Each structure stands twice: as C-alpha cells, then as structure tokens.
Tab-separated table of C-alpha atoms in Angstrom:
chain	number	residue	atom	x	y	z
A	268	UNK	CA	0.000	0.000	0.000
A	269	UNK	CA	1.122	3.591	0.468
A	270	UNK	CA	4.727	4.025	1.559
A	271	UNK	CA	5.579	7.485	0.210
A	272	UNK	CA	2.346	9.399	0.761
A	273	UNK	CA	2.174	13.111	0.139
A	274	UNK	CA	0.809	15.617	2.603
A	275	UNK	CA	-0.949	17.723	-0.030
A	276	UNK	CA	-3.471	20.255	1.210
A	277	UNK	CA	-5.931	19.650	-1.620
A	278	UNK	CA	-6.525	16.096	-0.422
A	279	UNK	CA	-9.425	15.686	1.976
A	280	UNK	CA	-7.559	13.659	4.561
A	281	UNK	CA	-4.364	15.736	4.718
A	282	UNK	CA	-5.649	18.164	7.296
A	283	UNK	CA	-6.422	15.360	9.709
A	284	UNK	CA	-2.961	13.876	9.313
A	285	UNK	CA	-2.038	10.266	8.761
A	286	UNK	CA	-0.089	8.463	11.447
A	287	UNK	CA	2.107	6.642	8.964
A	288	UNK	CA	3.115	9.764	7.033
A	289	UNK	CA	3.019	12.792	9.309
A	290	UNK	CA	6.780	12.683	9.897
A	291	UNK	CA	7.717	12.140	6.264
A	292	UNK	CA	9.138	14.852	4.021
A	293	UNK	CA	6.507	15.847	1.436
A	294	UNK	CA	7.211	14.955	-2.194
A	295	UNK	CA	5.411	17.394	-4.454
A	296	UNK	CA	5.386	16.401	-8.133
A	297	UNK	CA	6.449	19.099	-10.558
A	298	UNK	CA	3.956	18.064	-13.249
A	299	UNK	CA	0.383	19.250	-12.578
A	300	UNK	CA	-2.581	16.899	-12.704
A	301	UNK	CA	-5.887	17.647	-14.432
A	302	UNK	CA	-9.123	17.191	-12.508
A	303	UNK	CA	-11.739	14.585	-13.420
A	304	UNK	CA	-14.844	13.762	-11.401
A	305	UNK	CA	-16.179	10.255	-10.916
A	306	UNK	CA	-19.580	9.454	-12.398
A	307	UNK	CA	-20.285	6.491	-10.138
A	308	UNK	CA	-18.997	4.210	-7.412
A	309	UNK	CA	-19.523	0.751	-5.997
A	310	UNK	CA	-20.937	-0.119	-2.655
A	311	UNK	CA	-18.195	-0.499	-0.063
A	312	UNK	CA	-16.427	-3.809	0.430
A	313	UNK	CA	-17.430	-5.820	3.470
A	314	UNK	CA	-14.182	-5.480	5.399
A	315	UNK	CA	-14.404	-2.234	7.372
A	316	UNK	CA	-11.630	-0.171	8.937
A	317	UNK	CA	-8.901	-1.843	6.877
A	318	UNK	CA	-6.927	-1.624	3.666
A	319	UNK	CA	-9.210	-4.113	1.934
A	320	UNK	CA	-10.430	-3.157	-1.559
A	321	UNK	CA	-7.647	-3.607	-4.088
A	322	UNK	CA	-8.190	-4.352	-7.772
A	323	UNK	CA	-11.055	-4.301	-10.322
A	324	UNK	CA	-11.691	-6.135	-13.596
A	325	UNK	CA	-14.387	-5.258	-16.129
A	326	UNK	CA	-16.603	-7.473	-18.277
A	327	UNK	CA	-18.218	-5.416	-21.040
A	328	UNK	CA	-21.557	-6.803	-22.233
A	329	UNK	CA	-21.417	-6.311	-26.022
A	330	UNK	CA	-25.143	-6.927	-26.453
A	331	UNK	CA	-26.227	-4.598	-23.638
A	332	UNK	CA	-23.361	-2.367	-22.418
A	333	UNK	CA	-25.426	-1.031	-19.523
A	334	UNK	CA	-25.556	-4.613	-18.174
A	335	UNK	CA	-21.766	-4.887	-17.916
A	336	UNK	CA	-20.206	-6.204	-14.707
A	337	UNK	CA	-17.206	-5.428	-12.500
A	338	UNK	CA	-15.301	-7.938	-10.381
A	339	UNK	CA	-13.443	-6.381	-7.449
A	340	UNK	CA	-11.229	-7.831	-4.742
A	341	UNK	CA	-11.566	-7.485	-1.002
A	342	UNK	CA	-8.073	-8.728	-0.254
A	343	UNK	CA	-9.055	-9.693	3.276
A	344	UNK	CA	-12.092	-11.749	2.270
A	345	UNK	CA	-12.869	-12.548	-1.363
A	346	UNK	CA	-14.414	-11.283	-4.593
A	347	UNK	CA	-17.381	-8.988	-5.251
A	348	UNK	CA	-19.369	-8.644	-8.471
A	349	UNK	CA	-20.899	-5.205	-9.087
A	350	UNK	CA	-23.111	-3.786	-11.811
A	351	UNK	CA	-22.717	-0.345	-13.404
A	352	UNK	CA	-24.958	1.236	-10.785
A	353	UNK	CA	-22.415	0.117	-8.192
A	354	UNK	CA	-24.756	-2.410	-6.611
A	355	UNK	CA	-23.012	-5.396	-5.032
A	356	UNK	CA	-24.654	-8.273	-6.897
A	357	UNK	CA	-22.606	-11.184	-5.537
A	358	UNK	CA	-19.812	-12.037	-3.116
A	359	UNK	CA	-17.748	-15.198	-2.844
A	360	UNK	CA	-15.546	-15.998	0.128
A	361	UNK	CA	-12.175	-16.665	-1.488
A	362	UNK	CA	-9.999	-15.500	1.379
A	363	UNK	CA	-6.932	-13.373	0.686
A	364	UNK	CA	-7.070	-12.635	-3.036
A	365	UNK	CA	-5.139	-9.561	-4.101
A	366	UNK	CA	-5.403	-8.740	-7.825
A	367	UNK	CA	-7.952	-9.907	-10.395
A	368	UNK	CA	-8.331	-10.071	-14.171
A	369	UNK	CA	-10.775	-11.662	-16.599
A	370	UNK	CA	-11.005	-12.739	-20.224
A	371	UNK	CA	-13.893	-13.866	-22.408
A	372	UNK	CA	-12.770	-17.241	-23.771
A	373	UNK	CA	-15.778	-17.883	-25.994
A	374	UNK	CA	-17.263	-21.320	-25.398
A	375	UNK	CA	-15.274	-21.676	-22.169
A	376	UNK	CA	-17.018	-18.568	-20.830
A	377	UNK	CA	-15.672	-15.508	-19.045
A	378	UNK	CA	-12.705	-16.708	-16.995
A	379	UNK	CA	-11.735	-14.795	-13.850
A	380	UNK	CA	-8.289	-15.218	-12.263
A	381	UNK	CA	-7.283	-13.856	-8.863
A	382	UNK	CA	-3.875	-13.917	-7.206
A	383	UNK	CA	-4.386	-16.219	-4.219
A	384	UNK	CA	-2.186	-15.279	-1.264
A	385	UNK	CA	-3.891	-17.383	1.395
A	386	UNK	CA	-0.557	-19.164	1.781
A	387	UNK	CA	2.078	-16.381	1.652
A	388	UNK	CA	4.835	-18.913	0.984
A	389	UNK	CA	3.177	-20.654	-1.957
A	390	UNK	CA	1.476	-18.620	-4.660
A	391	UNK	CA	-1.656	-19.824	-6.405
A	392	UNK	CA	-4.140	-18.639	-8.990
A	393	UNK	CA	-7.787	-18.893	-7.978
A	394	UNK	CA	-9.927	-19.447	-11.077
A	395	UNK	CA	-13.641	-18.816	-11.582
A	396	UNK	CA	-16.177	-18.620	-14.368
A	397	UNK	CA	-18.346	-15.494	-14.370
A	398	UNK	CA	-21.989	-16.309	-15.047
A	399	UNK	CA	-22.838	-13.104	-16.868
A	400	UNK	CA	-26.602	-13.724	-16.672
A	401	UNK	CA	-26.723	-14.053	-12.878
A	402	UNK	CA	-23.559	-12.065	-11.956
A	403	UNK	CA	-22.295	-15.055	-9.971
A	404	UNK	CA	-18.780	-16.477	-9.806
A	405	UNK	CA	-18.479	-20.255	-10.186
A	406	UNK	CA	-15.278	-21.656	-8.621
A	407	UNK	CA	-13.147	-23.744	-10.971
A	408	UNK	CA	-10.227	-24.483	-8.658
A	409	UNK	CA	-6.751	-23.213	-7.857
A	410	UNK	CA	-3.492	-23.628	-9.729
A	411	UNK	CA	-0.143	-23.551	-7.902
A	412	UNK	CA	2.378	-21.192	-9.495
A	413	UNK	CA	5.464	-21.568	-7.312
A	414	UNK	CA	7.066	-20.212	-4.186
A	415	UNK	CA	6.379	-16.746	-2.826
A	416	UNK	CA	3.430	-14.504	-2.024
A	417	UNK	CA	0.990	-14.020	-4.919
A	418	UNK	CA	0.498	-10.317	-5.565
A	419	UNK	CA	-0.375	-9.241	-9.108
A	420	UNK	CA	-2.072	-11.092	-11.963
A	421	UNK	CA	-3.049	-10.364	-15.546
A	422	UNK	CA	-4.329	-12.587	-18.332
A	423	UNK	CA	-3.144	-12.855	-21.935
A	424	UNK	CA	-4.818	-14.650	-24.852
A	425	UNK	CA	-2.586	-15.933	-27.626
A	426	UNK	CA	-3.438	-18.410	-30.373
A	427	UNK	CA	-6.626	-19.499	-28.589
A	428	UNK	CA	-4.707	-20.256	-25.381
A	429	UNK	CA	-4.951	-18.468	-22.060
A	430	UNK	CA	-1.830	-17.419	-20.190
A	431	UNK	CA	-1.573	-15.844	-16.752
A	432	UNK	CA	1.237	-13.608	-15.581
A	433	UNK	CA	1.522	-14.037	-11.828
A	434	UNK	CA	3.555	-11.282	-10.169
A	435	UNK	CA	5.126	-12.410	-6.903
A	436	UNK	CA	5.618	-9.783	-4.210
A	437	UNK	CA	9.423	-9.971	-4.506
A	438	UNK	CA	9.332	-9.000	-8.194
A	439	UNK	CA	9.318	-12.491	-9.743
A	440	UNK	CA	6.989	-12.785	-12.748
A	441	UNK	CA	5.846	-16.247	-13.802
A	442	UNK	CA	4.087	-16.910	-17.100
A	443	UNK	CA	1.724	-19.889	-16.835
A	444	UNK	CA	-0.363	-21.511	-19.567
A	445	UNK	CA	-3.762	-22.484	-18.191
A	446	UNK	CA	-5.655	-25.618	-19.228
A	447	UNK	CA	-9.373	-25.470	-18.456
A	448	UNK	CA	-10.449	-28.565	-20.385
A	449	UNK	CA	-10.266	-31.103	-17.554
A	450	UNK	CA	-12.345	-31.559	-14.401
A	451	UNK	CA	-10.006	-29.144	-12.618
A	452	UNK	CA	-7.789	-26.413	-14.074
A	453	UNK	CA	-4.069	-27.000	-14.427
A	454	UNK	CA	-1.143	-24.781	-15.278
A	455	UNK	CA	2.174	-25.170	-17.075
A	456	UNK	CA	5.042	-22.837	-16.199
A	457	UNK	CA	6.396	-21.372	-19.439
A	458	UNK	CA	9.078	-18.987	-18.196
A	459	UNK	CA	10.130	-16.690	-15.372
A	460	UNK	CA	11.131	-13.016	-15.387
A	461	UNK	CA	12.400	-10.879	-12.529
A	462	UNK	CA	12.285	-7.313	-11.266
A	463	UNK	CA	14.588	-6.223	-8.468
A	464	UNK	CA	12.062	-5.149	-5.843
A	465	UNK	CA	8.396	-5.365	-4.806
A	466	UNK	CA	6.071	-5.410	-7.816
A	467	UNK	CA	2.342	-5.842	-8.347
A	468	UNK	CA	0.196	-4.414	-11.132
A	469	UNK	CA	0.401	-5.761	-14.669
A	470	UNK	CA	-1.464	-5.701	-17.970
A	471	UNK	CA	-0.850	-7.399	-21.332
A	472	UNK	CA	-1.589	-5.838	-24.727
A	473	UNK	CA	-2.644	-8.731	-26.943
A	474	UNK	CA	-2.300	-6.648	-30.114
A	475	UNK	CA	1.399	-5.903	-29.628
A	476	UNK	CA	2.332	-8.811	-27.331
A	477	UNK	CA	3.661	-6.414	-24.737
A	478	UNK	CA	3.456	-6.911	-20.992
A	479	UNK	CA	3.596	-3.911	-18.646
A	480	UNK	CA	4.483	-4.454	-14.975
A	481	UNK	CA	4.661	-1.931	-12.152
A	482	UNK	CA	7.689	-2.106	-9.852
A	483	UNK	CA	6.476	-0.055	-6.928
A	484	UNK	CA	9.587	2.038	-6.231
A	485	UNK	CA	11.047	2.049	-9.747
A	486	UNK	CA	8.250	2.569	-12.289
A	487	UNK	CA	6.747	0.609	-15.178
A	488	UNK	CA	8.609	-2.064	-17.142
A	489	UNK	CA	7.812	-3.434	-20.588
A	490	UNK	CA	8.401	-7.103	-21.409
A	491	UNK	CA	7.743	-9.275	-24.438
A	492	UNK	CA	4.594	-11.217	-23.514
A	493	UNK	CA	5.316	-14.085	-25.895
A	494	UNK	CA	6.461	-17.287	-24.246
A	495	UNK	CA	9.502	-17.521	-26.532
A	496	UNK	CA	10.408	-13.862	-26.137
A	497	UNK	CA	13.374	-12.416	-24.222
A	498	UNK	CA	12.979	-12.263	-20.443
A	499	UNK	CA	14.719	-8.899	-19.947
A	500	UNK	CA	12.515	-5.865	-19.416
A	501	UNK	CA	12.809	-2.163	-20.272
A	502	UNK	CA	11.862	0.605	-17.853
A	503	UNK	CA	9.578	2.881	-19.875
A	504	UNK	CA	8.178	5.076	-17.096
A	505	UNK	CA	10.418	5.820	-14.147
A	506	UNK	CA	9.116	6.796	-10.722
A	507	UNK	CA	10.846	10.153	-11.113
A	508	UNK	CA	8.919	12.351	-8.591
A	509	UNK	CA	7.908	14.525	-11.559
A	510	UNK	CA	5.355	12.509	-13.491
A	511	UNK	CA	5.099	9.263	-11.542
A	512	UNK	CA	5.432	8.966	-7.775
A	513	UNK	CA	6.073	5.708	-5.904
A	514	UNK	CA	4.238	3.553	-4.995
A	515	UNK	CA	3.526	2.540	-8.578
A	516	UNK	CA	0.529	0.235	-8.253
A	517	UNK	CA	-2.183	-0.466	-10.830
A	518	UNK	CA	-1.607	-0.395	-14.597
A	519	UNK	CA	-4.207	-0.466	-17.374
A	520	UNK	CA	-4.354	0.134	-21.117
A	521	UNK	CA	-6.869	1.917	-23.331
A	522	UNK	CA	-6.720	0.237	-26.734
A	523	UNK	CA	-7.785	2.541	-29.535
A	524	UNK	CA	-7.529	2.414	-33.304
A	525	UNK	CA	-5.323	0.060	-35.239
A	526	UNK	CA	-1.942	-1.394	-34.379
A	527	UNK	CA	-0.533	-0.049	-31.139
A	528	UNK	CA	-2.872	2.923	-30.710
A	529	UNK	CA	-4.112	3.932	-27.273
A	530	UNK	CA	-2.726	4.748	-23.859
A	531	UNK	CA	-1.131	3.237	-20.771
A	532	UNK	CA	-2.492	4.444	-17.426
A	533	UNK	CA	-0.571	4.029	-14.179
A	534	UNK	CA	-1.619	4.566	-10.568
A	535	UNK	CA	0.793	7.117	-9.091
A	536	UNK	CA	-0.212	6.146	-5.582
A	537	UNK	CA	2.353	8.367	-3.908
A	538	UNK	CA	0.440	11.514	-4.860
A	539	UNK	CA	-3.056	10.095	-5.428
A	540	UNK	CA	-2.940	10.638	-9.193
A	541	UNK	CA	-2.760	8.706	-12.473
A	542	UNK	CA	-0.072	9.097	-15.141
A	543	UNK	CA	-0.864	8.538	-18.817
A	544	UNK	CA	1.527	7.448	-21.591
A	545	UNK	CA	0.916	6.978	-25.315
A	546	UNK	CA	1.339	3.339	-26.301
A	547	UNK	CA	2.747	3.972	-29.770
A	548	UNK	CA	5.922	5.693	-28.558
A	549	UNK	CA	5.579	5.384	-24.749
A	550	UNK	CA	5.673	9.165	-24.407
A	551	UNK	CA	4.192	10.821	-21.325
A	552	UNK	CA	1.031	12.783	-22.199
A	553	UNK	CA	-0.352	13.946	-18.846
A	554	UNK	CA	-1.607	13.275	-15.350
A	555	UNK	CA	-5.040	13.445	-13.731
A	556	UNK	CA	-6.787	12.977	-10.404
A	557	UNK	CA	-10.316	11.944	-9.507
A	558	UNK	CA	-11.291	15.002	-7.473
A	559	UNK	CA	-14.219	15.688	-5.102
A	560	UNK	CA	-17.657	15.713	-6.701
A	561	UNK	CA	-20.922	13.845	-6.402
A	562	UNK	CA	-19.080	10.594	-5.699
A	563	UNK	CA	-15.976	11.872	-3.940
A	564	UNK	CA	-12.304	11.705	-4.826
A	565	UNK	CA	-9.850	8.804	-4.819
A	566	UNK	CA	-6.747	8.450	-2.678
A	567	UNK	CA	-4.067	5.782	-2.253
A	568	UNK	CA	-5.260	3.900	-5.338
A	569	UNK	CA	-4.032	0.333	-5.706
A	570	UNK	CA	-5.659	-1.328	-8.725
A	571	UNK	CA	-7.130	0.334	-11.805
A	572	UNK	CA	-8.864	-0.940	-14.944
A	573	UNK	CA	-9.931	0.638	-18.216
A	574	UNK	CA	-11.950	-0.887	-21.043
A	575	UNK	CA	-12.774	1.186	-24.115
A	576	UNK	CA	-16.031	0.927	-26.020
A	577	UNK	CA	-19.675	1.631	-25.356
A	578	UNK	CA	-20.814	1.362	-21.733
A	579	UNK	CA	-24.001	3.365	-22.157
A	580	UNK	CA	-24.638	7.116	-21.886
A	581	UNK	CA	-22.881	7.559	-18.529
A	582	UNK	CA	-19.541	6.227	-19.776
A	583	UNK	CA	-19.059	7.284	-23.400
A	584	UNK	CA	-16.013	5.826	-25.052
A	585	UNK	CA	-15.054	3.576	-22.166
A	586	UNK	CA	-15.050	2.925	-18.428
A	587	UNK	CA	-12.179	3.671	-16.015
A	588	UNK	CA	-12.311	2.185	-12.508
A	589	UNK	CA	-10.002	3.019	-9.598
A	590	UNK	CA	-9.805	1.568	-6.114
A	591	UNK	CA	-10.379	4.237	-3.479
A	592	UNK	CA	-8.266	3.776	-0.369
A	593	UNK	CA	-10.017	6.495	1.637
A	594	UNK	CA	-13.822	6.496	1.565
A	595	UNK	CA	-15.153	7.659	4.963
A	596	UNK	CA	-17.456	7.049	6.687
A	597	UNK	CA	-17.725	3.778	4.747
A	598	UNK	CA	-15.151	1.107	3.951
A	599	UNK	CA	-13.031	1.288	0.804
A	600	UNK	CA	-14.684	0.970	-2.599
A	601	UNK	CA	-14.161	1.533	-6.336
A	602	UNK	CA	-14.889	4.744	-8.250
A	603	UNK	CA	-16.071	4.909	-11.904
A	604	UNK	CA	-15.028	7.579	-14.415
A	605	UNK	CA	-15.784	8.085	-18.096
A	606	UNK	CA	-12.813	7.641	-20.418
A	607	UNK	CA	-14.233	10.521	-22.464
A	608	UNK	CA	-13.917	12.825	-19.438
A	609	UNK	CA	-10.289	11.803	-18.913
A	610	UNK	CA	-9.422	12.364	-22.559
A	611	UNK	CA	-11.097	15.752	-22.535
A	612	UNK	CA	-9.257	16.819	-19.369
A	613	UNK	CA	-5.907	15.833	-20.891
A	614	UNK	CA	-6.785	17.089	-24.379
A	615	UNK	CA	-6.090	13.719	-25.966
A	616	UNK	CA	-7.157	12.939	-29.527
C-alpha cells in the first residue's frame, strides 16, 4: 500500500494527518494533474476499517453495455461482483485474493483469475467462471504457481490459449499456460522473469504482445509477452517524482484504433494521481486525479482498470475504474469515471 504518501493540502484527509506519514518529508510532483470527477462508485467492500479493496476487472456486455459487470477484490475476504450502478450483486468468500483479471474465452465462458495469497509462501491462482446472466462467480479451482506470495495477476490470450502472468511480491513474474479442459484447471510454467524489488500491477496488450508491470519504487517495465520472447525488461516510465510517484501500483491500457494505438495508465499512488503514456511511442502525455464531486475523490489507489467501447450514456467511449483507499465514513470501494472525461481533461485525440 502507500509508503511514500504526500501531505498535499488539496486532499481531503491531509488536514487530519495520517499516522504513517506525518513525519515524512513531502514529495510534491512538478507536473500538474488535471481534474476529473467520478460518475459512479460501488458499494463499499465488506471489510471495514482496513486496507481491503484492491483491484477491479471489467466485463463489457457487447449486447447490452449497460448490463456490464465489475469484479473487485476485497483482499481480506474474497471477490465482489458489481453492476454499473455500483450495486453489489454477488460475493464469494475466497480468502486473501489480491489482484484480479478476466477474459472472455468464448465457449469456455468468461474466466476470472485472482492472485491467491492465502498461503504467503506458496502462490496460487484462484480461477472462476463469471456467469454473466446471474452475476455469480463459479469456482473452478486453484493452480499452484510456485514459491512466494501471490500479488499481481493479468491474463493474456494468444493463439486461442490463455496465459496468466503471476507477479510475486518480490518482483518475480511467472508466465503460466492455463488448461481449463479437464475436471479441474491446471497450469504449465512457461518462463520466469524478474524485477529487483516489490512489484504488483500488470497488464498485457494482446495486439502488440507487450506486458507492462509496475515495480512499486522504480516505475513501469515493458516485457515481451510471448512465451519464446526475451525475459529482460525495459523501464519505460520511471518513478521520477515529476510525473510518476512511488508507490507505482495499478496499470491499465486503453486500446484505440489500429496497431498499437491507445494509452497506458498508471496509478501514481504516492500523490493520489494517475499518469498517462501513449502506447505507440511510450511518451508521457499527462496526469489526472479523480477530485471531489458527487461521488468523492480517490486516494491511495491500488488497482485500476480501463476498457474502451460503449458502456451506455454515462460512460461514453469507455469505463475507467479506480480503487479508493479512503472512503469515509464507509469502507473502501471503487470509483467509476468516463474515459471521455479523462481524454477531454488531458486534451487527448
């Protein structure tokens, strides 16, 4: 969670002080952040008075975008399924699951994978099928993925196969091919990559076969997502105290146009903002915050998600979701913003 928090007066909790940060030297980024207001939010997670909500994943209903669903983690308890009104439609007790991702695998259904850290010494993937008609999660089983504490996870489809990248807390990244054809899911370790320090958020761009991983104190790294690709990564967005402030947590992509068009969004948790980079050349294009409005602001954001496309009149062009680490008087939750609002605030094409 937050290790390098800023004491910035514009944030609603700064005046009250935070016991873990009040003696720290403020880090004020030199690059301003545009303001965007949330258009919706979920009901709070069930675990109160704790750092509990963590990461969202979005299923877009192509036939009825307003009936799309969000899966969100309560990392102390399990997984919630929300609708676009924010209503909590379903909860499953899965214990300590940290990050979550999902992919529509056609006949196999919408597959949900969560990083299972119930055993901090032995990482697993908890797998579910999302029943999109009832908003329920159907457990499929767990797949062991090696030693260490499971932290981040993202899914990657290639050639009709489903791969999971499981990010271990110490910076190890394991690529596992999942087999869902038997009575219980199994996994085959394809390769291992490594970052030097604690890492978590990740996202794979299936168009370009690029994997982006957040190393919390260093920034965002790009890897080749293909199983036969090189294992070395390239730091494309440093935690430089100007554009991106540690902790670097959630990462998401907005795919637009042909080829490698779109944007990479990164949770700059250290100053409660989000940095945006163009995918085509990895150039920085701006920063924004979700600021106070009808649904409140976001602070200390862990996981984020962004899916482009039609989500109905409230979310033209796409839906951005951010975990909110400070949501008094209720427990933590997830805030919704329109991708169109973010693009307008940053003057993106």
